[in-house]
GROMACS .gro file of C-alpha atoms in nm:
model
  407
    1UNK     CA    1  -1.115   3.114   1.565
    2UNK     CA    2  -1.017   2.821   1.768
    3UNK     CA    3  -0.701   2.751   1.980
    4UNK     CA    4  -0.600   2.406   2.028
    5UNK     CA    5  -0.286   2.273   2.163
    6UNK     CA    6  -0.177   1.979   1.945
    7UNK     CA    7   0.163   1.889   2.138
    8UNK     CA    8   0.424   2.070   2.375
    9UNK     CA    9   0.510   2.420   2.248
   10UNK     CA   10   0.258   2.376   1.929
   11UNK     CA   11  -0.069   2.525   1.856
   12UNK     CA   12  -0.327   2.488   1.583
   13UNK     CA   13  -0.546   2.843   1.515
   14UNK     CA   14  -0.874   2.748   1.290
   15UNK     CA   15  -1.156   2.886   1.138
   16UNK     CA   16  -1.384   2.733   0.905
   17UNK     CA   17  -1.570   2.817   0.661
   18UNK     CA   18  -1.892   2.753   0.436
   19UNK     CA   19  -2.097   2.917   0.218
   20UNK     CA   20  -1.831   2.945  -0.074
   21UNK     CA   21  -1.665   2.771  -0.372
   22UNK     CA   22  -1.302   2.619  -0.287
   23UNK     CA   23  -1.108   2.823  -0.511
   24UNK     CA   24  -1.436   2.981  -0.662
   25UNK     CA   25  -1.495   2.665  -0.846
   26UNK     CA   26  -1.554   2.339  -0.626
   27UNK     CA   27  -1.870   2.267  -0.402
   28UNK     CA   28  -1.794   2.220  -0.018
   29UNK     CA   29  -2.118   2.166   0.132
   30UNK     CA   30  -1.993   2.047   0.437
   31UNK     CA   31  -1.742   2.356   0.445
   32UNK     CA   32  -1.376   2.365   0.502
   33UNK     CA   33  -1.146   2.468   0.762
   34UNK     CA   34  -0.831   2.683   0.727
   35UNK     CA   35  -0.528   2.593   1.013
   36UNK     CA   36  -0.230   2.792   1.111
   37UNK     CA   37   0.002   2.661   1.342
   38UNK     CA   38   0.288   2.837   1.607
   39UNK     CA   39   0.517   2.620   1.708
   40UNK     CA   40   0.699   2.756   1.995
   41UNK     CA   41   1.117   2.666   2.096
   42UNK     CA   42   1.344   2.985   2.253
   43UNK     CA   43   1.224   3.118   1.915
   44UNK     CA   44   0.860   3.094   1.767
   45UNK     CA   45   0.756   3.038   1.397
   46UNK     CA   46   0.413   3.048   1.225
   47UNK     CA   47   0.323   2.800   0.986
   48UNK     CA   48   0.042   2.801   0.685
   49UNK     CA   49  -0.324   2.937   0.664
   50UNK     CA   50  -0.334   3.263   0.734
   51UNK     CA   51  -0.551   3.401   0.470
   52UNK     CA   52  -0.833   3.653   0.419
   53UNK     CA   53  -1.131   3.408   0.364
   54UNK     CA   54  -1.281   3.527   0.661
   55UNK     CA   55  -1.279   3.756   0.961
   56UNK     CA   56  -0.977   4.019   0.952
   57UNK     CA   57  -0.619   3.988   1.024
   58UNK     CA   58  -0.731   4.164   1.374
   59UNK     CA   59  -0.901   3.814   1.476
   60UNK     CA   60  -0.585   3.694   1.393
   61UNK     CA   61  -0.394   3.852   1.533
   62UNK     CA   62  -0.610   3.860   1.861
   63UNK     CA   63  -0.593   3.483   1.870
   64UNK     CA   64  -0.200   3.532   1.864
   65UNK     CA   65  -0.244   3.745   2.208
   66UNK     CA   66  -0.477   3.473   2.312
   67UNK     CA   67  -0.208   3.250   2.316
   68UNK     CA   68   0.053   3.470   2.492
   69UNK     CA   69   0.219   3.486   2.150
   70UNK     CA   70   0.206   3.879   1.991
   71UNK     CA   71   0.301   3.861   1.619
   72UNK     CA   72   0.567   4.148   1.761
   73UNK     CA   73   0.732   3.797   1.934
   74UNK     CA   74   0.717   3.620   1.613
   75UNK     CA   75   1.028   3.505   1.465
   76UNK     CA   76   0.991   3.306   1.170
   77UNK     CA   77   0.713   3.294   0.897
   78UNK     CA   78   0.702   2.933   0.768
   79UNK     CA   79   0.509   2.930   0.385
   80UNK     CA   80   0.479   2.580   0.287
   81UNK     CA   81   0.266   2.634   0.008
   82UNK     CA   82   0.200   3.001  -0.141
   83UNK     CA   83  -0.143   2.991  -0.244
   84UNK     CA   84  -0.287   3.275  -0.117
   85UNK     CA   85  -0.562   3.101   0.112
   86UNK     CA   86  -0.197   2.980   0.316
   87UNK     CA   87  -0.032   3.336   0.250
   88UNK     CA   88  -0.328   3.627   0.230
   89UNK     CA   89  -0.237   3.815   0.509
   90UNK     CA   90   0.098   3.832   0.472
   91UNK     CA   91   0.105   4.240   0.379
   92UNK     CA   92  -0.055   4.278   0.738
   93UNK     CA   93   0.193   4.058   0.903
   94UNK     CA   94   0.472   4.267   0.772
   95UNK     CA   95   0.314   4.582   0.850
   96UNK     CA   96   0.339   4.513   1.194
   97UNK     CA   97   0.666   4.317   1.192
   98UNK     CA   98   0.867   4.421   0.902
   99UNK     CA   99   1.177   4.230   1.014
  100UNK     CA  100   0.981   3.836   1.037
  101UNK     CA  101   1.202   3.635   0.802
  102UNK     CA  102   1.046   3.378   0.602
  103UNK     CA  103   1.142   3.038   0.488
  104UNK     CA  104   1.061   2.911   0.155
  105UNK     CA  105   1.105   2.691  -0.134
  106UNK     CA  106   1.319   2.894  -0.408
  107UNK     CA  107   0.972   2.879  -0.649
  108UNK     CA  108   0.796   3.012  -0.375
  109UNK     CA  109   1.084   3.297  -0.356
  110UNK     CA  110   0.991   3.373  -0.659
  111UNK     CA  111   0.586   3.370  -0.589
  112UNK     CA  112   0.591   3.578  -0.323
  113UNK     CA  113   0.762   3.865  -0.507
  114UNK     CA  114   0.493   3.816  -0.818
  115UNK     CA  115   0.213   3.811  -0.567
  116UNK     CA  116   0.347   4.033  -0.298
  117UNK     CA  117   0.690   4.257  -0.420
  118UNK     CA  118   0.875   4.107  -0.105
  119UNK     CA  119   1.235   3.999  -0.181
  120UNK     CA  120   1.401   4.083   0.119
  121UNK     CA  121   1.396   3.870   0.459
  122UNK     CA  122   1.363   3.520   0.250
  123UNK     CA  123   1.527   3.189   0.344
  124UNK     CA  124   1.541   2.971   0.078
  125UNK     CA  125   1.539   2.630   0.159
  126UNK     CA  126   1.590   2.282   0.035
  127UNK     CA  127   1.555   1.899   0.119
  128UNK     CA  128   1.710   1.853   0.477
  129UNK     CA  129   1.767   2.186   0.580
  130UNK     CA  130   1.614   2.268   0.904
  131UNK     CA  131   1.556   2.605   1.121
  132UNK     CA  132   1.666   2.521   1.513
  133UNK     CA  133   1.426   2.740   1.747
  134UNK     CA  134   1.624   2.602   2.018
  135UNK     CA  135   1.506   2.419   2.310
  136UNK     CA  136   1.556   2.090   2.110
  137UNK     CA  137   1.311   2.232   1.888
  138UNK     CA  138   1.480   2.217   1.508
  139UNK     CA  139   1.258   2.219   1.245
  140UNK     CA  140   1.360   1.999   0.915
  141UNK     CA  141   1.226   2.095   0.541
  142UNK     CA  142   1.130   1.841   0.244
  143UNK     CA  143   1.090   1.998  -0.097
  144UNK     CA  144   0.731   1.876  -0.219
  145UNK     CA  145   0.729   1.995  -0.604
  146UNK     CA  146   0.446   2.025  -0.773
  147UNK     CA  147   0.198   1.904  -0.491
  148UNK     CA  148  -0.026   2.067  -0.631
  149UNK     CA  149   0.171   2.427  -0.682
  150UNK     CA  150   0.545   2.402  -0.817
  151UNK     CA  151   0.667   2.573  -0.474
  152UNK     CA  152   0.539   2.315  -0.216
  153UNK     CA  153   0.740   2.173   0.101
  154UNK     CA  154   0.639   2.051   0.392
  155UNK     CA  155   0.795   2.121   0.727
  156UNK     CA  156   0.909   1.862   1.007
  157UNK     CA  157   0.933   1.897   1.408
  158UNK     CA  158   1.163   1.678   1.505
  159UNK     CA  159   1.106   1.743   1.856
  160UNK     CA  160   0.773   1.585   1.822
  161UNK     CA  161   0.706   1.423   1.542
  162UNK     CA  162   0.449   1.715   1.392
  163UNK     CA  163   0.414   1.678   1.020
  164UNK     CA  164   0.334   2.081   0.855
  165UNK     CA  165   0.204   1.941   0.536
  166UNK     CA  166  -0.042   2.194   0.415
  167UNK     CA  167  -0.228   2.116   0.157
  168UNK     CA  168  -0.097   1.763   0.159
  169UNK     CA  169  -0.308   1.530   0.399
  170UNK     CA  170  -0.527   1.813   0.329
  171UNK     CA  171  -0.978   1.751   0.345
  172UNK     CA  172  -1.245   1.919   0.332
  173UNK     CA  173  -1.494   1.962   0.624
  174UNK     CA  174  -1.550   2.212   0.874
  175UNK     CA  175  -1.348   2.154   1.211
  176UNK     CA  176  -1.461   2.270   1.530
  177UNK     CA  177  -1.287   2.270   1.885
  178UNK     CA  178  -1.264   1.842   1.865
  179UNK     CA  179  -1.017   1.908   1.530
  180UNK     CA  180  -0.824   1.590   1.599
  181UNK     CA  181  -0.858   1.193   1.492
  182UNK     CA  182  -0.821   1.121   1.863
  183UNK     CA  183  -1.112   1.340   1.966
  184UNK     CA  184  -1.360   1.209   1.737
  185UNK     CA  185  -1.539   0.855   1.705
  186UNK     CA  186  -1.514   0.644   1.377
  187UNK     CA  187  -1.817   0.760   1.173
  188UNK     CA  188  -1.676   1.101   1.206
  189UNK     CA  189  -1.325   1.005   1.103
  190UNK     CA  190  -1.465   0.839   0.847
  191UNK     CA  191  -1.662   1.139   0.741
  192UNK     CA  192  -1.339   1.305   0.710
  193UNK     CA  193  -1.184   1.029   0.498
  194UNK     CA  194  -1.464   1.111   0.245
  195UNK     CA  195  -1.372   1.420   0.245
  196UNK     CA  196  -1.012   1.386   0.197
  197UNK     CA  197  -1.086   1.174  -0.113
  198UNK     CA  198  -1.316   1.441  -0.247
  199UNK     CA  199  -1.020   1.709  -0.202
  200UNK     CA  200  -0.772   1.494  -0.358
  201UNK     CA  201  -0.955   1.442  -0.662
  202UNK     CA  202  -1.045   1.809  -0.718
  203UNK     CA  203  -0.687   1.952  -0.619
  204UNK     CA  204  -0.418   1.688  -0.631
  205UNK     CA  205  -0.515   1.402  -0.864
  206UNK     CA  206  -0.339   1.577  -1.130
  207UNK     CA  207  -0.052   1.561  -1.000
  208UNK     CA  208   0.000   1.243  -0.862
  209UNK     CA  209   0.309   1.140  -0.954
  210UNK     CA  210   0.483   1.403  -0.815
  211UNK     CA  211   0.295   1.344  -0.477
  212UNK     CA  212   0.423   0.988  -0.473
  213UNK     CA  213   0.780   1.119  -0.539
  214UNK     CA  214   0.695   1.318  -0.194
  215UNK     CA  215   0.541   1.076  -0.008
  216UNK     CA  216   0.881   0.853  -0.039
  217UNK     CA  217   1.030   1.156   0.139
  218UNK     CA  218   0.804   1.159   0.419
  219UNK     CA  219   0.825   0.793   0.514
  220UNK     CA  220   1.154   0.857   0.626
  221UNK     CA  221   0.999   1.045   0.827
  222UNK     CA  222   0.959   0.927   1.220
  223UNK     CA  223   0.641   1.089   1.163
  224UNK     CA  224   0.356   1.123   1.490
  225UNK     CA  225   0.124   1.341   1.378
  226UNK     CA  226  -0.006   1.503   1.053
  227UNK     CA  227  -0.066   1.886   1.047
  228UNK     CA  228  -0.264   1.951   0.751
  229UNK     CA  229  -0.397   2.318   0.631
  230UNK     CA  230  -0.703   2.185   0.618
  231UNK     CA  231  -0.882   1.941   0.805
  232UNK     CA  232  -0.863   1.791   1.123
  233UNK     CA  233  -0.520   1.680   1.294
  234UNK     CA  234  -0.392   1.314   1.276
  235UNK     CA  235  -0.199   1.235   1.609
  236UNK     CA  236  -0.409   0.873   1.692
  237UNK     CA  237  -0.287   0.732   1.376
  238UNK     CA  238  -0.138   0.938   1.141
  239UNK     CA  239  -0.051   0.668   0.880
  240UNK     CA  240  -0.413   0.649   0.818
  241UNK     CA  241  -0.488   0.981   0.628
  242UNK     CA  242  -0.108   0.891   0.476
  243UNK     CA  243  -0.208   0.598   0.343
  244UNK     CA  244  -0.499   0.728   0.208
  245UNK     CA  245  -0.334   0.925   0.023
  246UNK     CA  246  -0.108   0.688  -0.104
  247UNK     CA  247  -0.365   0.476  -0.226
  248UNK     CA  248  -0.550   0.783  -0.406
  249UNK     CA  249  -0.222   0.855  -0.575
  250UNK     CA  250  -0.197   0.535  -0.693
  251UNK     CA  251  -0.577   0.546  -0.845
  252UNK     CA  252  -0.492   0.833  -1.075
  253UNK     CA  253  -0.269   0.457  -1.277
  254UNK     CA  254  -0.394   0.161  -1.168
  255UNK     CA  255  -0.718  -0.008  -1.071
  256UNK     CA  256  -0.929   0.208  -0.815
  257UNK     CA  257  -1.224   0.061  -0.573
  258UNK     CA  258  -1.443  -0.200  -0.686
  259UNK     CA  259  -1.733   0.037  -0.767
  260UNK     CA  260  -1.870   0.190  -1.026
  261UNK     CA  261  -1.998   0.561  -1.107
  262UNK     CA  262  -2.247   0.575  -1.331
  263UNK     CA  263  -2.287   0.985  -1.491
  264UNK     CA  264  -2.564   1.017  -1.704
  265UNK     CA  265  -2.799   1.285  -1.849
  266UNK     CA  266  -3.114   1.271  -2.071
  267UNK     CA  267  -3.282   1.563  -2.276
  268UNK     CA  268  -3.677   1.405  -2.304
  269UNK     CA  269  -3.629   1.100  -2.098
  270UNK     CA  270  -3.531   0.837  -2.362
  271UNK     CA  271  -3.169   0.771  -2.209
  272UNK     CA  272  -3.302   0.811  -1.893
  273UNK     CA  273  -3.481   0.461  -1.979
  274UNK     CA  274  -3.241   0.303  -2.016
  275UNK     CA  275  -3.070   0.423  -1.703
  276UNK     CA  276  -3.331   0.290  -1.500
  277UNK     CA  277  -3.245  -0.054  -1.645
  278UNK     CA  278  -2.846   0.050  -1.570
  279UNK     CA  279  -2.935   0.128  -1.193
  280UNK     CA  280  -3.105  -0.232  -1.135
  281UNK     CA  281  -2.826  -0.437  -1.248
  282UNK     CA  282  -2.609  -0.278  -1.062
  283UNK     CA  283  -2.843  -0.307  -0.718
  284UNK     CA  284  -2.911  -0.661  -0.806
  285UNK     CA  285  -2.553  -0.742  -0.860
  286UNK     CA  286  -2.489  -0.611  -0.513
  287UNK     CA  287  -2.202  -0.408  -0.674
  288UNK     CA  288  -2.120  -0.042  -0.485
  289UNK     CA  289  -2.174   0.228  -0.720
  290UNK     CA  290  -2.235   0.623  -0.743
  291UNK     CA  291  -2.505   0.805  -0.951
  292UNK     CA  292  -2.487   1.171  -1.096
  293UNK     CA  293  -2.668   1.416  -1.328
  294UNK     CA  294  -2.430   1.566  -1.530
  295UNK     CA  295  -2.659   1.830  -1.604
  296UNK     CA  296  -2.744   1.951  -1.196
  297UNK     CA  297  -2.449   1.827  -0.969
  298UNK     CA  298  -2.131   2.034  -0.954
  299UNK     CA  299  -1.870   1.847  -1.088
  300UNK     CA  300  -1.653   1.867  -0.737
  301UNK     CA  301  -1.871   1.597  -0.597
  302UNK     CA  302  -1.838   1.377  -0.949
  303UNK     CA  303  -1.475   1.348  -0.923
  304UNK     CA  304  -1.447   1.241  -0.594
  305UNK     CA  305  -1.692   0.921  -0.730
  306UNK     CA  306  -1.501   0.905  -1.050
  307UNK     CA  307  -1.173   0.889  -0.947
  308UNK     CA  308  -1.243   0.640  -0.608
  309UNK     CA  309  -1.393   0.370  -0.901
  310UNK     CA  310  -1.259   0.137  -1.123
  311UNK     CA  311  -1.580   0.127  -1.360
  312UNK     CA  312  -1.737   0.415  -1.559
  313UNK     CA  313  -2.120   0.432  -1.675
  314UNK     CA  314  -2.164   0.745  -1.956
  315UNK     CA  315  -2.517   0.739  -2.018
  316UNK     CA  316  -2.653   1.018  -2.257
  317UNK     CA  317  -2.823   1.102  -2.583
  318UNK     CA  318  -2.624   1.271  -2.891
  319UNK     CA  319  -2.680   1.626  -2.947
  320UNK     CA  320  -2.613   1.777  -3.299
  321UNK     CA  321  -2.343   1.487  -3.380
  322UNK     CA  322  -2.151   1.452  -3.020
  323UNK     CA  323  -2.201   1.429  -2.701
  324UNK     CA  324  -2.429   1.646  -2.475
  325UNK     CA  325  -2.285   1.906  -2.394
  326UNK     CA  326  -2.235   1.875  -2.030
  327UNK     CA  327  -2.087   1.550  -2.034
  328UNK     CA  328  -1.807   1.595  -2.337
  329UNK     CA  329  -1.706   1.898  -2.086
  330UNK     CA  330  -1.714   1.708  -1.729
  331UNK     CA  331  -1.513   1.406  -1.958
  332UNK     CA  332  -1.305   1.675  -2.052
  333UNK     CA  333  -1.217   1.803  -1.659
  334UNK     CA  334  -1.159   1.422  -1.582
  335UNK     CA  335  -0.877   1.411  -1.838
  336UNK     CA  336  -0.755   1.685  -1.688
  337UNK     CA  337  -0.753   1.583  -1.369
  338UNK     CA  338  -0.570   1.299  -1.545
  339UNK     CA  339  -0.839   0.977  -1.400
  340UNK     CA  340  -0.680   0.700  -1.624
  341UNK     CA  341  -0.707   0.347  -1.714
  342UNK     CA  342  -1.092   0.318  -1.623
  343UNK     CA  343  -1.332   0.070  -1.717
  344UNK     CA  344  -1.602   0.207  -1.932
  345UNK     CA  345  -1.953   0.134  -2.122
  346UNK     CA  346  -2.104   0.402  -2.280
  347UNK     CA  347  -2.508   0.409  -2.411
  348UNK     CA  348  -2.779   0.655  -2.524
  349UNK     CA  349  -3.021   0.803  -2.754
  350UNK     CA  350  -2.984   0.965  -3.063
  351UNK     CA  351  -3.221   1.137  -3.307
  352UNK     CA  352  -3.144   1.107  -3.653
  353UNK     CA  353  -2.790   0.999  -3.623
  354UNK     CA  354  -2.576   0.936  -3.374
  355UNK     CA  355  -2.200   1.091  -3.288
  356UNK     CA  356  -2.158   1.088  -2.916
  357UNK     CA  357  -1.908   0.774  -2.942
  358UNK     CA  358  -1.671   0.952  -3.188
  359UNK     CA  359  -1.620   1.215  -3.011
  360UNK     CA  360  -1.598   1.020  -2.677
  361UNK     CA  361  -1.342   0.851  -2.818
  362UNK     CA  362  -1.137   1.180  -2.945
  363UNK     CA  363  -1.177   1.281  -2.599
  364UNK     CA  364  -1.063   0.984  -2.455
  365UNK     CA  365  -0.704   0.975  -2.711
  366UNK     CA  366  -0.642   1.315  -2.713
  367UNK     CA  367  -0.679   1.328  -2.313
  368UNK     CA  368  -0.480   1.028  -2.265
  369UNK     CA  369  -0.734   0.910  -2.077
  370UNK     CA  370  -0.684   0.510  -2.172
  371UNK     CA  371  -1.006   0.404  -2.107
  372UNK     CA  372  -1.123   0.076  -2.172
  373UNK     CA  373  -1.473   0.077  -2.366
  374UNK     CA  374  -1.661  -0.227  -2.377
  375UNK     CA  375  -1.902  -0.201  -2.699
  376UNK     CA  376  -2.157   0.081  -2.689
  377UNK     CA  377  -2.576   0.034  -2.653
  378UNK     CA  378  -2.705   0.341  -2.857
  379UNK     CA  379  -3.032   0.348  -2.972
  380UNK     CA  380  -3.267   0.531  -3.216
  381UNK     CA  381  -3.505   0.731  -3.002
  382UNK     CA  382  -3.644   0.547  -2.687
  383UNK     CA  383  -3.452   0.188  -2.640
  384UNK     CA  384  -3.642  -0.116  -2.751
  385UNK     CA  385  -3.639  -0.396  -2.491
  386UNK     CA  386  -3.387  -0.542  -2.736
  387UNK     CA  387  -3.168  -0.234  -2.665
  388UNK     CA  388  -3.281  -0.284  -2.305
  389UNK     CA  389  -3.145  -0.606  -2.304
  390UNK     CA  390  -2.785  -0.524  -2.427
  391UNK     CA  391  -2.765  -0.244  -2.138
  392UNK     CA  392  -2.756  -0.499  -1.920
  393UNK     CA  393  -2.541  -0.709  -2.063
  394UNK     CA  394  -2.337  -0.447  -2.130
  395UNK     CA  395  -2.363  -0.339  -1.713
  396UNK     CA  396  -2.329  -0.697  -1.601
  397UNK     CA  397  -1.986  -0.722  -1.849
  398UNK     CA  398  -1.852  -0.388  -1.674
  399UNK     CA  399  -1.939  -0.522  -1.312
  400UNK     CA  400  -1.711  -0.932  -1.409
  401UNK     CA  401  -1.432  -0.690  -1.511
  402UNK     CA  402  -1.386  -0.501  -1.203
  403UNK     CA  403  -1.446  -0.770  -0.972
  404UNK     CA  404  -1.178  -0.928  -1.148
  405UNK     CA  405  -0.930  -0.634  -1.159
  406UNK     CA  406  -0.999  -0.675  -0.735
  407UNK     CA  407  -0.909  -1.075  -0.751
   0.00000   0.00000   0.00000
């Protein structure tokens, strides 16, 4: 676990992690990293991450008397967010200190008697409340709803600056001792960008509306640096990761990057074909784009693609009368994850009749989804150079709308 000062009187505990699935369903192949944070006035409080991913509460609770800080001397139990990866070890917190009183949302009241039988010791705050540690140390609380659990806050230093925001600001990516934008050069930063956009689409897209309604709230905020639950620490430039975020909220609406994903998937190679002929216009056309197989990459690492672009390739044959399988359920995740008001051309192969596009466009109404199809290139069997032909028109139509939607 790694000790890090990230101002006066606060300090960032992390471990990272690998080798799993993000809430046992999404790929993190570069890892992720889990951060707690004391933040120290007359009075101490511990904020976020303490959870049971890895190691024991001991190496916890060792780092604690690392720092000169036993959890006997601990005060205040900050939950921003009650998800157990930022709660888990709660039980062994209070076993040692029965007494720690912890401040919450009133929904996350609520959660931590359903996930833990505690209703005694609980603060329940709202927007503008604050906790004073003293020393000029007053912490200040925003209500977050529904980003991405219905209990969310985030928690302000004044004193500093320091942002608590949990799973807000939140990426993927392990995090070693350098866990902070000003430690790191640009290609790593930008790694972590990636990342971030990756973790937004697979945890907060959803519900990005409400995370615009909180993002108002925090730029009232004299805000210096972002704490995050996970990821590395913004203190160079902490608008950067925020207005990231701000622009991936935005995405979930309006036009995304100018690129283009194409997902595809092919049962004997005949759609696969026509792929090929896909691919080329978009290389020649000098346009940025993602590929995946539907049917062998985890669907974590498609959103992030998805919902960063403006234009949408479906590529795949008909199986009995609708779409492959794979892709009518990965087009049924993206509505989910509520991606809207893409750009879209769909083609394949069929057998003996075809079926995919009805039932991509039931998917696409009864998801909400409001895509915008151009007309659809499937072909009987393996594509003619005919059907070749209207692929790329069809691709080369896609690519004039979404450089237009960046004019």
């Amino acid at each position: 676990m790694n000790i890090t000062m990230t101002s006066d009187g606060i300090y960032k505990l992390t471990t990272s992690i690998d080798g799993i699935l993000f809430e046992n369903i999404w790929e993190i192949p570069h890892g992720v990293s889990l951060n707690s944070y004391v933040v120290k006035g007359e009075k101490t409080a511990l904020i976020d991450g303490f959870c049971g991913w890895e190691g024991t509460p001991e190496t916890f609770f060792a780092a604690l008397e690392e720092m000169q800080v036993p959890l006997e001397s601990v005060d205040y139990i900050i939950i921003n967010h009650m998800e157990p990866d930022h709660s888990g070890w709660i039980d062994n917190i209070k076993d040692i200190k029965s007494d720690v009183q912890i401040y919450c949302s009133m929904l996350g009241k609520n959660l931590m008697e359903a996930f833990y039988g505690y209703t005694e010791n609980i603060h329940v705050v709202k927007d503008g409340d604050i906790l004073d540690l003293g020393g000029g140390r007053i912490l200040q609380f925003e209500t977050a709803m529904n980003v991405h659990w219905p209990d969310a806050i985030v928690t302000f230093d004044t004193l500093s600056g320091t942002l608590f925001s949990c799973d807000i600001f939140a990426s993927y990516g392990s995090v070693d001792d350098k866990g902070y934008d000003d430690q790191i050069d640009e290609e790593t930063t930008a790694f972590y960008e990636k990342e971030a956009l990756r973790y937004y689409a697979n945890i907060i897209g959803p519900f990005s509306s409400f995370a615009l309604k909180a993002f108002g709230k925090i730029s009232e905020l004299p805000v210096e640096i972002v704490a995050p639950g996970h990821g590395i620490v913004w203190r160079k430039d902490p608008q950067r990761i925020i207005d990231d975020y701000v622009k991936y909220a935005k995405y979930q609406t309006a036009p995304a990057s100018e690129e283009i994903t194409l997902l595809w998937a092919s049962m004997y190679g005949m759609t696969g074909r026509a792929v090929k002929a896909v691919e080329n216009t978009l290389k020649d056309a000098g346009i940025v784009y993602h590929i995946h197989n539907v049917a062998e990459e985890s669907w974590g690492m498609i959103l992030g693609s998805v919902w960063n672009s403006s234009g949408i390739i479906l590529a795949m044959p008909t199986y009995e009368g609708g779409m492959f399988p794979p892709m009518a359920a990965l087009l049924e995740e993206i509505g989910k994850k509520k991606a809207m008001n893409r750009h879209a051309f769909q083609i394949g192969s069929y057998g003996w009749a075809g079926g995919a596009e009805k039932e991509l466009k039931e998917i696409n109404e009864r998801m909400h989804m409001n895509w915008h199809f151009i007309p659809s290139v499937e072909f009987k069997g393996a594509p003619t150079e005919a059907d070749m032909e209207q692929v790329r028109k069809g691709t080369q139509e896609l690519i004039q709308i979404i450089c237009r939607l960046e004019c």
